[in-house]
Amino acid sequence: MVTIKEVAKKANVAVSTASYALNGIKKVSPETKEKVLQAARELNYRKNGFASDLKRNSTKTLALILSDLSGPFYSELIRGVQDVATDHGYDLIACSAIGGENSTAAKFLTEHRVDGCIVLAHNITDEMLKNVAHHHFPIILLDREIEIDSTVHVRVSNKRGGFKATEYLIQNGHTDIAFVSGPSNSYDNKMRFAGYQEALQAYNIEPQNKWVVSGNFTREGGESAANILAAQDQGPTAVFFANDEMAVGGMEAFQKRGISIPNDISIIGFDDILEAKYVNPKLTTIRQPKYEMGASATHLIFQMLKNEKVNPIFELHTDLIIRESVKKL
Amino acid sequence: MVTIKEVAKKANVAVSTASYALNGIKKVSPETKEKVLQAARELNYRKNGFASDLKRNSTKTLALILSDLSGPFYSELIRGVQDVATDHGYDLIACSAIGGENSTAAKFLTEHRVDGCIVLAHNITDEMLKNVAHHHFPIILLDREIEIDSTVHVRVSNKRGGFKATEYLIQNGHTDIAFVSGPSNSYDNKMRFAGYQEALQAYNIEPQNKWVVSGNFTREGGESAANILAAQDQGPTAVFFANDEMAVGGMEAFQKRGISIPNDISIIGFDDILEAKYVNPKLTTIRQPKYEMGASATHLIFQMLKNEKVNPIFELHTDLIIRESVKKL
DNA sequence: GTGAAAGCGCTAACAT
DNA sequence: ATGTTAGCGCTTTCAC
């Protein structure tokens, strides 16, 4: 490996001069600069980023921690993060939390390898986050329930969204409304369900246990939930899937059984994934402001980096997107 | 920031001893070890990963360079990379090549921040790759045309795949076969088109310029290509979309115009994306072995790291996946 | 088993 | 404008 020392020697200057030249610091005369650059080129010099970060005590990079790099994820959200990071001259890397304590995520979280982290991973334990969170190392948690000291949460109003979805169904004349839930340990799911229940109550509709079935947030889960619902003597006239992924699977399952959407049954989802508008009929759903979530999270990091005080909770709103999958009764 | 020095002081040992204890090196007696660990806990010590990497001169991490972190990408491929990296005790980070010379990707490529790179990004120039590639820094290029010294290429047999797709159409009685191409600067696209042409020639079918339309590898591009094709007096009986993304868009566009698939027109794609089997009718396509691409690329990196000789080109094969979108004439 | 000390490659304060 | 040098936090050789 060729170091700055060798470059300096070849250019007949001191290391400091070489460093200044290489970093474009004006102190150095144009001729010396060119000499250094030339030497660097000839030696094919590449700086050692770690050494430089170590010295400067700053990495100018942010990490985005995801449950699984290869999982499906919100590209809009990432774009939000990326845009803001770039605006501030920061780099962004993504890493996976698979492996828990031994994951790449853990390494970045604990070893001062980045200046801040955005965590969108449910496989990172609260325990670990607690151990790592301290001042001067900003951590933003997305969609987490538990509050952790010196950590900031960015959330979406899942409960209000669940309420809106259910209310929209009710306003279209539905009273027999099923809820297909995600995994029970999911904070998102819990809140969306709470919104569903609240809406039923607000409109004096008796909740029915048989109409709450679970679907694990996956397409397949949505299919089997739809099949369970369709097999009942007296099925619901509408179903609220706790995410679009399941709604898409559910729609397919209903249609396969000859049940027409929205004529025989109305469907509403949650998330507004890309596919929602390509499915047939187009899916009515609750949109999460994903780009804004990413952008806000990143803005918060920079505020924290500047030692500004930030509110520990930042909540964003949801919108009802009306398309074609709900019929007025 | 609390350093190992402070831990050592608190534990009343030398830094070296603290280092041994912290790294689980057996030299140190159980009691001293416990003393050190205790001190570290109390001080909430986090090691500085850079300092350690700098000293060890190895990062034990690989970078996966993508055109755009927020773009749609092959999660199967990433899983392949991830699995193999993990097996070798390496970490994996993903970063974006947006910004070219100033991108995060460039930083990782040039600054010795990782032990090897897998590049799946067309916005990294050959020039840059050339400057960076040298022995002891393994770089694997995915789906690239130009060969670069001391760099290894993993490819898929796009041309054979294009041939197979076209041949399958021909074997089903089609002779009026359109080709919807991707961006002209894409190596994948070029090769798939070459396969298409070769198949036509092999079966003595006259190629028709009016049946080659471009679609930019996007869903929208597929839609407009389909619309162009559908508007022709005498349209094709089959169309080969150079990727599934476009095929899905094209199918929707055809169906919107009342053209039935596969009754009125047959469709074949390329890639076998997840959606291919959820679309209606299910899409017949050419599958790329994406997991294997990722896994092979990563294996190659480790071979290079061990200074083993590797072949500069590694080609994987494609398979025809027959589903429902092609009809026998 | 433990400690002292060199040094990884770089930056920046200070001296010239 | 350029050079000398301390030191970032860590690992590891060598001496005890």
XYZ file of C-alpha atoms (C1' of nucleotides) in Angstrom:
690
model
C 0.000 0.000 0.000
C 1.359 3.386 -0.924
C 1.057 5.990 1.784
C 1.164 9.727 1.890
C 4.712 9.488 3.139
C 5.870 7.871 -0.069
C 4.050 10.451 -2.108
C 5.749 13.190 -0.130
C 9.130 11.618 -0.615
C 8.634 11.211 -4.327
C 7.518 14.815 -4.630
C 10.342 16.014 -2.416
C 8.074 17.709 0.071
C 7.028 17.133 3.660
C 4.043 14.951 4.471
C 2.094 17.933 5.691
C 2.585 19.660 2.374
C 1.494 16.541 0.596
C -1.562 16.350 2.793
C -2.446 19.963 2.107
C -2.004 19.508 -1.608
C -4.036 16.332 -1.671
C -6.852 17.897 0.304
C -6.934 21.025 -1.783
C -5.938 23.356 1.006
C -4.741 26.608 -0.521
C -1.704 27.076 1.686
C 0.366 25.340 -0.915
C 1.759 26.894 -4.092
C 0.340 25.755 -7.422
C 3.637 24.256 -8.528
C 4.169 22.179 -5.391
C 0.576 21.102 -5.561
C 0.987 19.865 -9.077
C 4.186 18.095 -8.123
C 2.400 16.260 -5.334
C -0.602 15.384 -7.412
C 1.663 14.096 -10.105
C 3.587 11.915 -7.673
C 0.334 10.588 -6.260
C -0.867 9.749 -9.722
C 2.322 7.976 -10.624
C 2.308 5.923 -7.475
C -1.413 5.290 -7.792
C -1.876 6.619 -4.315
C -5.205 6.030 -2.519
C -5.714 7.600 0.835
C -6.587 5.464 3.774
C -9.982 6.726 4.766
C -9.835 5.227 8.231
C -6.650 6.965 9.161
C -8.150 10.209 8.050
C -11.430 9.625 9.880
C -9.533 8.618 12.966
C -7.610 11.815 12.975
C -10.520 14.046 12.123
C -12.755 12.206 14.521
C -15.681 12.341 12.136
C -16.783 10.105 9.338
C -19.247 12.258 7.465
C -21.325 9.188 6.920
C -24.648 7.939 8.177
C -25.813 4.372 8.431
C -29.252 3.148 7.581
C -29.916 -0.043 9.471
C -32.420 -2.358 7.883
C -33.797 -5.648 9.123
C -32.498 -7.333 6.038
C -30.658 -5.831 3.119
C -32.294 -8.298 0.806
C -35.786 -7.778 2.148
C -38.400 -5.743 0.396
C -38.142 -2.245 1.689
C -39.413 1.228 1.271
C -37.386 2.743 -1.491
C -39.152 6.058 -1.059
C -38.019 6.230 2.496
C -34.469 5.547 1.509
C -34.644 8.229 -1.085
C -35.721 10.668 1.579
C -32.746 9.730 3.695
C -30.371 9.801 0.803
C -31.454 13.200 -0.473
C -31.053 14.908 2.846
C -27.765 13.205 3.625
C -26.360 14.237 0.264
C -27.531 17.797 0.783
C -25.419 17.937 3.903
C -22.405 16.440 2.206
C -22.776 13.185 4.047
C -22.472 9.686 2.726
C -24.969 6.977 3.398
C -24.463 3.287 3.752
C -27.045 0.624 4.356
C -26.465 -2.421 6.425
C -28.339 -5.407 7.665
C -29.329 -6.312 11.173
C -29.448 -10.025 10.511
C -27.464 -11.778 13.166
C -28.431 -9.510 16.031
C -25.472 -8.906 18.320
C -23.061 -10.035 15.658
C -24.633 -8.250 12.756
C -23.051 -5.622 10.627
C -25.582 -3.271 12.091
C -24.239 -3.905 15.569
C -20.744 -3.158 14.370
C -21.779 0.180 12.975
C -23.937 1.002 15.924
C -21.247 0.340 18.493
C -17.903 1.007 16.914
C -18.038 4.675 16.019
C -17.936 3.872 12.355
C -20.534 6.447 11.396
C -21.751 9.746 12.758
C -25.348 8.690 13.145
C -27.810 5.882 12.535
C -31.318 5.512 11.293
C -32.798 2.260 12.484
C -35.601 0.582 10.624
C -35.089 -2.899 11.918
C -37.140 -4.850 14.377
C -34.432 -7.402 14.873
C -32.291 -4.922 16.757
C -33.255 -5.278 20.378
C -34.235 -2.398 22.603
C -31.534 -3.625 24.931
C -28.865 -3.063 22.354
C -30.176 0.340 21.389
C -30.246 1.348 25.016
C -26.640 0.353 25.470
C -25.530 2.321 22.519
C -27.557 5.476 22.672
C -25.747 8.362 24.211
C -25.239 11.979 23.463
C -23.251 12.856 20.397
C -24.274 9.687 18.707
C -27.650 10.395 17.167
C -29.913 7.447 16.638
C -33.276 7.776 14.987
C -35.772 5.003 15.443
C -38.436 4.423 12.850
C -41.683 2.766 13.761
C -40.749 1.622 17.235
C -42.930 1.441 20.228
C -40.706 1.659 23.228
C -39.038 4.892 24.045
C -35.373 4.877 24.652
C -33.451 7.644 26.282
C -31.511 10.082 24.136
C -33.019 8.572 21.067
C -35.520 10.103 18.682
C -38.558 8.435 17.198
C -40.123 9.096 13.842
C -43.534 7.599 13.496
C -46.569 7.634 11.388
C -50.000 8.049 12.881
C -50.941 4.442 12.397
C -53.867 4.639 14.718
C -55.438 7.612 12.994
C -54.809 5.854 9.692
C -56.553 2.731 10.897
C -59.399 4.882 12.039
C -59.645 6.667 8.703
C -59.645 3.420 6.761
C -62.389 1.930 8.849
C -64.391 5.118 8.896
C -64.271 5.345 5.127
C -65.707 1.851 4.907
C -68.435 2.763 7.389
C -69.276 5.927 5.509
C -69.757 3.775 2.436
C -72.437 1.858 4.241
C -70.414 -1.066 5.532
C -70.915 -2.414 9.008
C -69.647 -5.955 8.589
C -65.973 -5.123 8.415
C -63.183 -7.619 8.829
C -59.650 -6.788 9.902
C -56.687 -8.784 8.645
C -53.826 -8.162 11.026
C -50.068 -8.322 10.752
C -47.759 -9.993 13.236
C -48.872 -9.357 16.780
C -45.492 -8.038 17.867
C -45.583 -5.290 15.280
C -46.139 -1.831 16.592
C -47.608 -0.699 13.290
C -50.080 -3.499 13.328
C -51.122 -2.905 16.904
C -51.859 0.734 16.254
C -53.746 0.132 13.041
C -55.900 -2.387 14.824
C -56.523 0.082 17.625
C -57.704 2.586 15.018
C -60.052 -0.007 13.543
C -61.544 -0.762 16.922
C -61.898 2.879 17.763
C -63.777 3.601 14.561
C -66.190 0.728 15.101
C -66.863 2.005 18.559
C -67.252 5.580 17.424
C -69.973 4.479 15.026
C -71.570 2.053 17.456
C -70.741 -1.052 15.510
C -70.378 -4.227 17.495
C -66.907 -5.723 16.937
C -66.932 -9.378 15.937
C -64.083 -11.651 16.864
C -64.599 -13.947 13.918
C -63.754 -11.074 11.626
C -60.337 -10.477 12.960
C -57.937 -12.851 11.273
C -54.194 -12.697 11.072
C -52.087 -12.510 7.963
C -48.536 -11.787 9.029
C -48.046 -8.803 6.699
C -47.235 -11.107 3.788
C -48.970 -11.703 0.515
C -49.470 -15.351 1.353
C -50.879 -14.421 4.740
C -53.353 -12.167 2.962
C -54.402 -15.010 0.709
C -55.113 -17.415 3.505
C -56.886 -14.757 5.522
C -59.134 -14.079 2.537
C -59.805 -17.766 2.203
C -60.774 -18.027 5.846
C -63.073 -15.052 5.510
C -64.637 -16.351 2.300
C -65.374 -19.701 3.895
C -67.588 -18.203 6.569
C -71.367 -18.562 6.317
C -71.984 -14.923 6.577
C -68.893 -13.101 5.449
C -68.049 -9.426 5.871
C -68.967 -6.919 3.181
C -65.648 -5.171 3.546
C -62.175 -6.015 4.735
C -59.423 -3.809 6.024
C -56.036 -5.383 5.448
C -53.419 -3.992 7.811
C -51.009 -3.595 4.906
C -51.178 -3.505 1.115
C -49.020 -6.550 0.683
C -51.700 -8.668 2.342
C -54.466 -6.797 0.542
C -52.971 -7.703 -2.816
C -52.761 -11.360 -1.860
C -56.256 -11.240 -0.429
C -57.719 -9.696 -3.563
C -56.235 -12.426 -5.656
C -57.604 -15.108 -3.369
C -61.110 -13.619 -3.417
C -61.078 -13.287 -7.177
C -59.914 -16.841 -7.589
C -63.026 -17.915 -5.731
C -65.191 -15.870 -8.065
C -65.812 -13.159 -5.533
C -65.766 -9.835 -7.314
C -64.108 -6.743 -5.943
C -65.671 -4.334 -5.121
C -69.057 -5.713 -6.141
C -69.155 -8.616 -3.735
C -66.660 -7.365 -1.227
C -64.840 -4.082 -0.619
C -61.160 -3.938 0.199
C -58.979 -1.308 1.795
C -55.268 -1.560 2.506
C -52.546 0.396 4.270
C -49.193 1.753 3.053
C -49.845 2.653 -0.564
C -47.146 0.480 -2.023
C -46.244 0.886 -5.665
C -48.313 -2.104 -6.664
C -51.489 -0.655 -5.197
C -52.239 1.290 -8.312
C -51.388 -1.512 -10.703
C -53.604 -4.131 -9.196
C -57.080 -4.667 -10.606
C -59.232 -3.022 -9.326
C -56.877 -0.337 -8.093
C -56.492 -0.537 -4.361
C -57.987 2.062 -2.056
C -55.583 2.513 0.814
C -53.973 4.692 3.457
C -50.781 6.329 2.347
C -47.787 6.705 4.592
C -45.563 9.651 3.765
C -42.524 7.476 3.284
C -40.248 9.962 1.644
C -40.995 12.458 4.370
C -40.259 9.894 7.032
C -36.807 9.338 5.645
C -36.159 13.003 5.088
C -37.384 14.007 8.538
C -35.339 11.338 10.232
C -32.243 12.557 8.494
C -32.916 16.182 9.232
C -33.265 15.261 12.858
C -29.879 13.593 12.808
C -28.241 16.744 11.579
C -29.975 18.816 14.189
C -28.691 16.467 16.839
C -25.223 16.597 15.358
C -25.360 20.353 15.770
C -26.422 19.866 19.367
C -29.800 21.401 18.793
C -32.580 20.184 20.993
C -35.074 17.998 19.221
C -38.373 16.605 20.264
C -38.047 12.917 21.094
C -41.080 12.068 19.011
C -41.849 13.193 15.526
C -45.159 12.043 14.132
C -46.242 12.188 10.514
C -49.710 11.913 9.121
C -51.447 9.493 6.816
C -53.784 10.104 3.901
C -56.710 8.203 2.544
C -56.170 7.375 -1.116
C -59.438 6.578 -2.774
C -59.248 4.264 -5.772
C -61.547 1.506 -6.926
C -61.644 -1.298 -4.412
C -64.416 0.014 -2.168
C -68.062 0.149 -3.236
C -70.844 2.183 -1.690
C -73.525 -0.114 -0.367
C -15.342 9.467 23.924
C -13.967 6.891 26.277
C -10.894 5.100 25.012
C -9.157 1.905 25.862
C -6.629 3.948 27.790
C -9.239 5.104 30.232
C -10.539 1.601 30.626
C -7.035 0.407 31.360
C -6.503 3.118 33.898
C -9.750 2.402 35.666
C -8.942 -1.300 35.777
C -5.388 -0.605 36.891
C -3.797 -2.492 34.042
C -1.784 -1.599 30.971
C -3.526 -0.801 27.701
C -2.148 -3.931 26.173
C -3.727 -6.026 28.872
C -6.986 -4.196 28.418
C -6.831 -4.848 24.708
C -6.215 -8.547 25.263
C -9.077 -8.783 27.707
C -11.446 -6.892 25.459
C -10.603 -9.049 22.483
C -10.886 -12.294 24.375
C -7.275 -13.264 23.987
C -6.494 -15.945 26.528
C -3.130 -14.583 27.634
C -4.869 -12.726 30.381
C -5.962 -14.193 33.707
C -9.683 -14.571 34.384
C -9.621 -12.077 37.223
C -7.872 -9.334 35.279
C -10.174 -9.979 32.393
C -13.208 -9.530 34.556
C -11.732 -6.390 36.050
C -11.241 -4.917 32.602
C -14.650 -5.923 31.333
C -16.202 -4.434 34.412
C -14.388 -1.163 33.915
C -15.428 -1.086 30.291
C -19.021 -1.642 31.243
C -18.962 1.059 33.839
C -17.444 3.567 31.483
C -19.728 2.458 28.663
C -16.696 1.894 26.516
C -17.151 1.414 22.740
C -14.144 0.573 20.699
C -13.193 2.741 17.808
C -13.501 0.442 14.856
C -11.365 2.586 12.583
C -8.409 2.622 14.876
C -8.616 -1.107 15.089
C -9.005 -1.574 11.348
C -6.155 0.802 10.741
C -3.852 -1.188 12.926
C -4.958 -4.567 11.658
C -4.969 -3.351 8.111
C -8.124 -5.252 7.299
C -11.760 -4.382 7.602
C -13.479 -7.711 7.285
C -16.182 -6.009 5.328
C -17.304 -6.009 1.734
C -19.167 -3.307 -0.100
C -21.961 -3.832 -2.526
C -22.154 -0.892 -4.868
C -25.538 -0.241 -6.377
C -26.605 2.347 -8.898
C -29.087 3.696 -6.433
C -29.839 2.512 -2.953
C -33.428 3.504 -3.377
C -33.865 1.872 -6.747
C -35.639 -1.404 -7.255
C -33.052 -4.096 -7.103
C -32.512 -7.771 -7.080
C -33.014 -8.862 -3.538
C -32.145 -12.430 -4.435
C -28.778 -11.333 -5.617
C -28.133 -9.460 -2.438
C -29.117 -12.474 -0.449
C -26.539 -14.487 -2.343
C -23.869 -11.963 -1.498
C -24.956 -11.676 2.084
C -25.034 -15.392 2.730
C -21.551 -16.006 1.444
C -20.103 -12.961 3.164
C -21.589 -14.021 6.467
C -20.267 -17.539 6.030
C -16.798 -16.093 5.843
C -17.285 -13.891 8.860
C -17.398 -10.751 6.779
C -19.749 -7.836 7.038
C -21.552 -6.347 4.107
C -22.581 -2.797 3.487
C -24.462 -1.406 0.543
C -23.873 1.980 -0.924
C -25.047 4.107 -3.760
C -23.172 5.250 -6.810
C -25.292 8.324 -7.326
C -23.019 11.288 -7.746
C -20.302 9.529 -9.701
C -16.886 10.714 -8.614
C -18.282 12.140 -5.422
C -20.531 9.270 -4.542
C -20.329 7.144 -1.482
C -19.417 4.334 -3.793
C -16.346 6.217 -4.939
C -15.310 6.759 -1.356
C -15.484 3.078 -0.599
C -13.882 2.094 -3.837
C -10.871 4.344 -3.405
C -10.251 4.820 0.263
C -9.450 1.345 1.506
C -12.588 1.277 3.573
C -13.488 -2.277 2.680
C -11.626 -5.397 1.656
C -13.468 -5.883 -1.603
C -16.300 -4.571 -3.744
C -19.087 -5.978 -5.819
C -20.228 -3.471 -8.370
C -23.698 -3.552 -9.819
C -23.910 0.006 -10.959
C -23.794 1.410 -14.429
C -23.186 4.899 -13.180
C -19.676 4.024 -12.083
C -17.466 4.723 -15.055
C -15.004 2.263 -16.509
C -12.437 4.978 -16.071
C -12.923 5.030 -12.349
C -12.883 1.274 -12.062
C -9.704 1.145 -14.034
C -8.029 3.616 -11.728
C -8.969 1.698 -8.695
C -8.510 -1.884 -9.680
C -5.248 -3.368 -8.585
C -4.075 -6.494 -6.943
C -5.124 -7.079 -3.376
C -8.244 -5.074 -3.875
C -10.749 -7.461 -5.401
C -13.481 -5.926 -7.477
C -16.214 -7.986 -9.036
C -18.206 -6.468 -11.851
C -21.708 -7.632 -12.501
C -23.248 -7.312 -15.932
C -20.606 -5.165 -17.532
C -19.392 -5.232 -21.033
C -15.903 -3.875 -21.021
C -13.153 -5.872 -19.514
C -10.937 -4.201 -17.041
C -7.609 -5.499 -15.916
C -7.323 -7.299 -12.613
C -11.046 -7.238 -12.271
C -13.458 -10.150 -12.471
C -16.746 -10.264 -14.302
C -19.810 -12.237 -13.380
C -22.330 -12.388 -16.145
C -25.399 -14.120 -17.253
C -25.730 -15.545 -20.716
C -28.043 -12.833 -21.925
C -27.568 -13.668 -25.542
C -28.429 -17.322 -25.106
C -31.410 -16.231 -23.026
C -32.606 -13.889 -25.742
C -32.206 -16.700 -28.192
C -34.164 -19.122 -26.045
C -37.011 -16.675 -25.559
C -37.332 -15.990 -29.251
C -36.929 -19.622 -30.159
C -39.710 -20.614 -27.792
C -42.005 -18.132 -29.506
C -41.010 -19.493 -32.891
C -41.561 -23.050 -31.785
C -45.052 -22.027 -30.781
C -45.755 -21.014 -34.349
C -44.981 -17.314 -34.141
C -43.079 -15.552 -36.868
C -44.250 -11.996 -36.347
C -42.276 -11.281 -33.226
C -41.648 -7.830 -31.813
C -38.774 -6.902 -29.531
C -39.137 -4.216 -26.895
C -35.667 -3.094 -25.954
C -34.143 -1.489 -22.896
C -31.791 1.478 -22.923
C -29.327 1.231 -25.763
C -26.317 1.655 -23.513
C -27.233 -1.390 -21.472
C -25.054 -4.398 -21.979
C -27.852 -6.726 -20.926
C -30.168 -5.220 -23.457
C -27.661 -5.373 -26.249
C -27.025 -9.054 -25.696
C -30.661 -9.985 -25.379
C -31.350 -8.224 -28.629
C -28.467 -10.053 -30.264
C -30.028 -13.332 -29.122
C -33.356 -12.289 -30.595
C -31.774 -11.488 -33.927
C -29.799 -14.676 -33.953
C -32.877 -16.781 -33.370
C -34.800 -15.086 -36.156
C -31.929 -15.731 -38.476
C -31.532 -19.321 -37.369
C -35.137 -19.952 -38.279
C -35.016 -17.905 -41.457
C -37.389 -15.254 -40.305
C -36.999 -11.850 -41.855
C -36.362 -9.239 -39.144
C -38.668 -6.232 -39.314
C -37.516 -2.852 -38.112
C -40.986 -1.683 -37.256
C -41.173 -4.381 -34.653
C -38.247 -3.237 -32.653
C -39.373 -0.537 -30.271
C -37.683 0.807 -27.203
C -38.999 0.794 -23.677
C -36.163 1.832 -21.407
C -36.504 -1.142 -19.022
C -39.328 0.584 -17.149
C -42.935 -0.304 -16.676
C -44.031 2.931 -18.313
C -41.713 2.279 -21.228
C -43.344 -1.111 -21.648
C -46.750 0.481 -21.718
C -45.911 2.954 -24.410
C -44.104 0.321 -26.436
C -47.230 -1.832 -26.291
C -49.324 1.082 -27.379
C -47.071 1.732 -30.336
C -47.216 -1.912 -31.327
C -50.982 -2.102 -30.907
C -51.475 0.931 -33.117
C -49.870 -0.719 -36.121
C -52.037 -1.994 -38.986
C -50.613 -5.408 -38.848
C -49.258 -6.015 -35.400
C -47.030 -8.855 -34.248
C -48.514 -12.042 -32.824
C -45.919 -12.164 -30.104
C -43.651 -9.750 -28.279
C -40.437 -10.319 -26.451
C -39.903 -7.679 -23.791
C -36.241 -7.337 -22.869
C -37.190 -7.355 -19.193
C -40.165 -8.339 -17.066
C -40.710 -4.862 -15.755
C -41.582 -3.696 -19.267
C -43.533 -6.862 -19.958
C -45.794 -6.202 -16.996
C -46.450 -2.664 -18.167
C -46.971 -3.858 -21.716
C -49.463 -6.513 -20.684
C -51.511 -3.951 -18.846
C -51.484 -1.612 -21.830
C -52.585 -4.364 -24.205
C -55.350 -5.487 -21.908
C -56.576 -1.939 -21.478
C -57.073 -1.837 -25.228
C -59.084 -5.045 -25.105
C -56.292 -7.140 -26.514
C -56.287 -10.464 -24.732
C -53.155 -12.257 -23.609
C -52.288 -14.832 -24.803
C -55.277 -15.206 -27.136
C -54.651 -12.140 -29.240
C -51.010 -11.696 -28.528
C -48.306 -13.740 -26.796
C -45.843 -12.195 -24.372
C -42.483 -13.293 -23.079
C -40.235 -11.408 -20.660
C -36.765 -11.658 -19.201
C -35.547 -11.767 -15.574
C -38.298 -13.628 -13.758
C -39.026 -10.938 -11.236
C -41.260 -11.743 -8.310
C -44.252 -10.144 -9.941
C -44.031 -12.389 -12.990
C -46.015 -15.107 -11.333
C -48.601 -12.795 -9.827
C -49.578 -11.046 -12.986
C -52.558 -12.286 -14.978
C -51.920 -14.337 -17.065
C -48.747 -15.487 -15.386
C -45.751 -14.339 -17.348
C -43.590 -16.743 -19.332
C -40.026 -15.529 -19.067
C -36.317 -16.230 -18.918
C -34.974 -16.632 -15.438
C -31.637 -15.285 -14.355
C -29.995 -17.174 -11.504
C -29.805 -14.119 -9.324
C -28.939 -15.746 -6.051
C -26.153 -17.640 -7.709
C -24.810 -14.479 -9.263
C -24.476 -12.876 -5.884
C -23.071 -15.960 -4.256
C -20.564 -16.596 -7.046
C -19.393 -13.025 -7.040
C -18.754 -13.186 -3.338
C -16.992 -16.499 -3.511
C -14.731 -15.046 -6.137
C -13.851 -12.161 -3.845
C -12.703 -14.541 -1.159
C -10.642 -16.513 -3.604
C -8.966 -13.315 -4.687
C -8.390 -12.313 -1.096
C -6.572 -15.593 -0.626
C -4.500 -14.822 -3.696
C -5.915 -17.692 -5.638
C -6.058 -17.319 -9.378
C -9.520 -16.819 -10.724
C -10.883 -16.734 -14.185
C -11.625 -13.153 -15.247
C -15.041 -14.124 -16.552
C -17.643 -16.188 -14.832
C -20.783 -16.833 -16.834
C -24.054 -18.202 -15.499
C -26.913 -19.672 -17.450
C -30.507 -18.733 -17.948
C -33.644 -20.862 -17.916
C -36.887 -20.656 -19.799
C -39.796 -20.502 -17.369
C -42.984 -21.489 -19.106
C -46.164 -20.038 -17.664
C -49.304 -18.761 -19.331
C -48.566 -15.754 -21.468
C -47.616 -17.543 -24.686
C -50.127 -19.363 -26.869
C -49.438 -21.975 -29.514
C -50.647 -20.744 -32.876
C 0.462 -12.954 32.957
C 1.456 -8.151 32.451
C 3.507 -3.774 30.920
C 6.113 -0.420 27.894
C 6.335 1.231 23.684
C 6.320 1.297 18.579
C 3.649 2.435 14.905
C -0.721 1.793 11.487
C -1.656 6.475 7.875
C -3.230 10.540 8.402
C -4.114 15.724 9.910
C -3.029 20.018 11.958
C -0.757 22.927 15.310
C 3.370 25.026 15.444
C 7.803 26.462 13.915
C 10.474 28.227 10.288
C 4.874 28.433 1.544
C 6.890 24.496 3.592
C 8.690 21.348 7.239
C 8.649 19.012 11.887
C 6.158 16.597 14.888
C 2.512 15.095 18.151
C -1.077 12.214 18.430
C -5.982 10.152 16.891
C -7.219 4.836 19.391
C -5.846 0.766 18.745
C -2.938 -3.848 18.322
C 1.079 -6.357 19.004
C 6.016 -7.259 19.679
C 9.128 -7.648 23.022
C 10.883 -7.525 27.577
C 10.120 -8.727 32.137
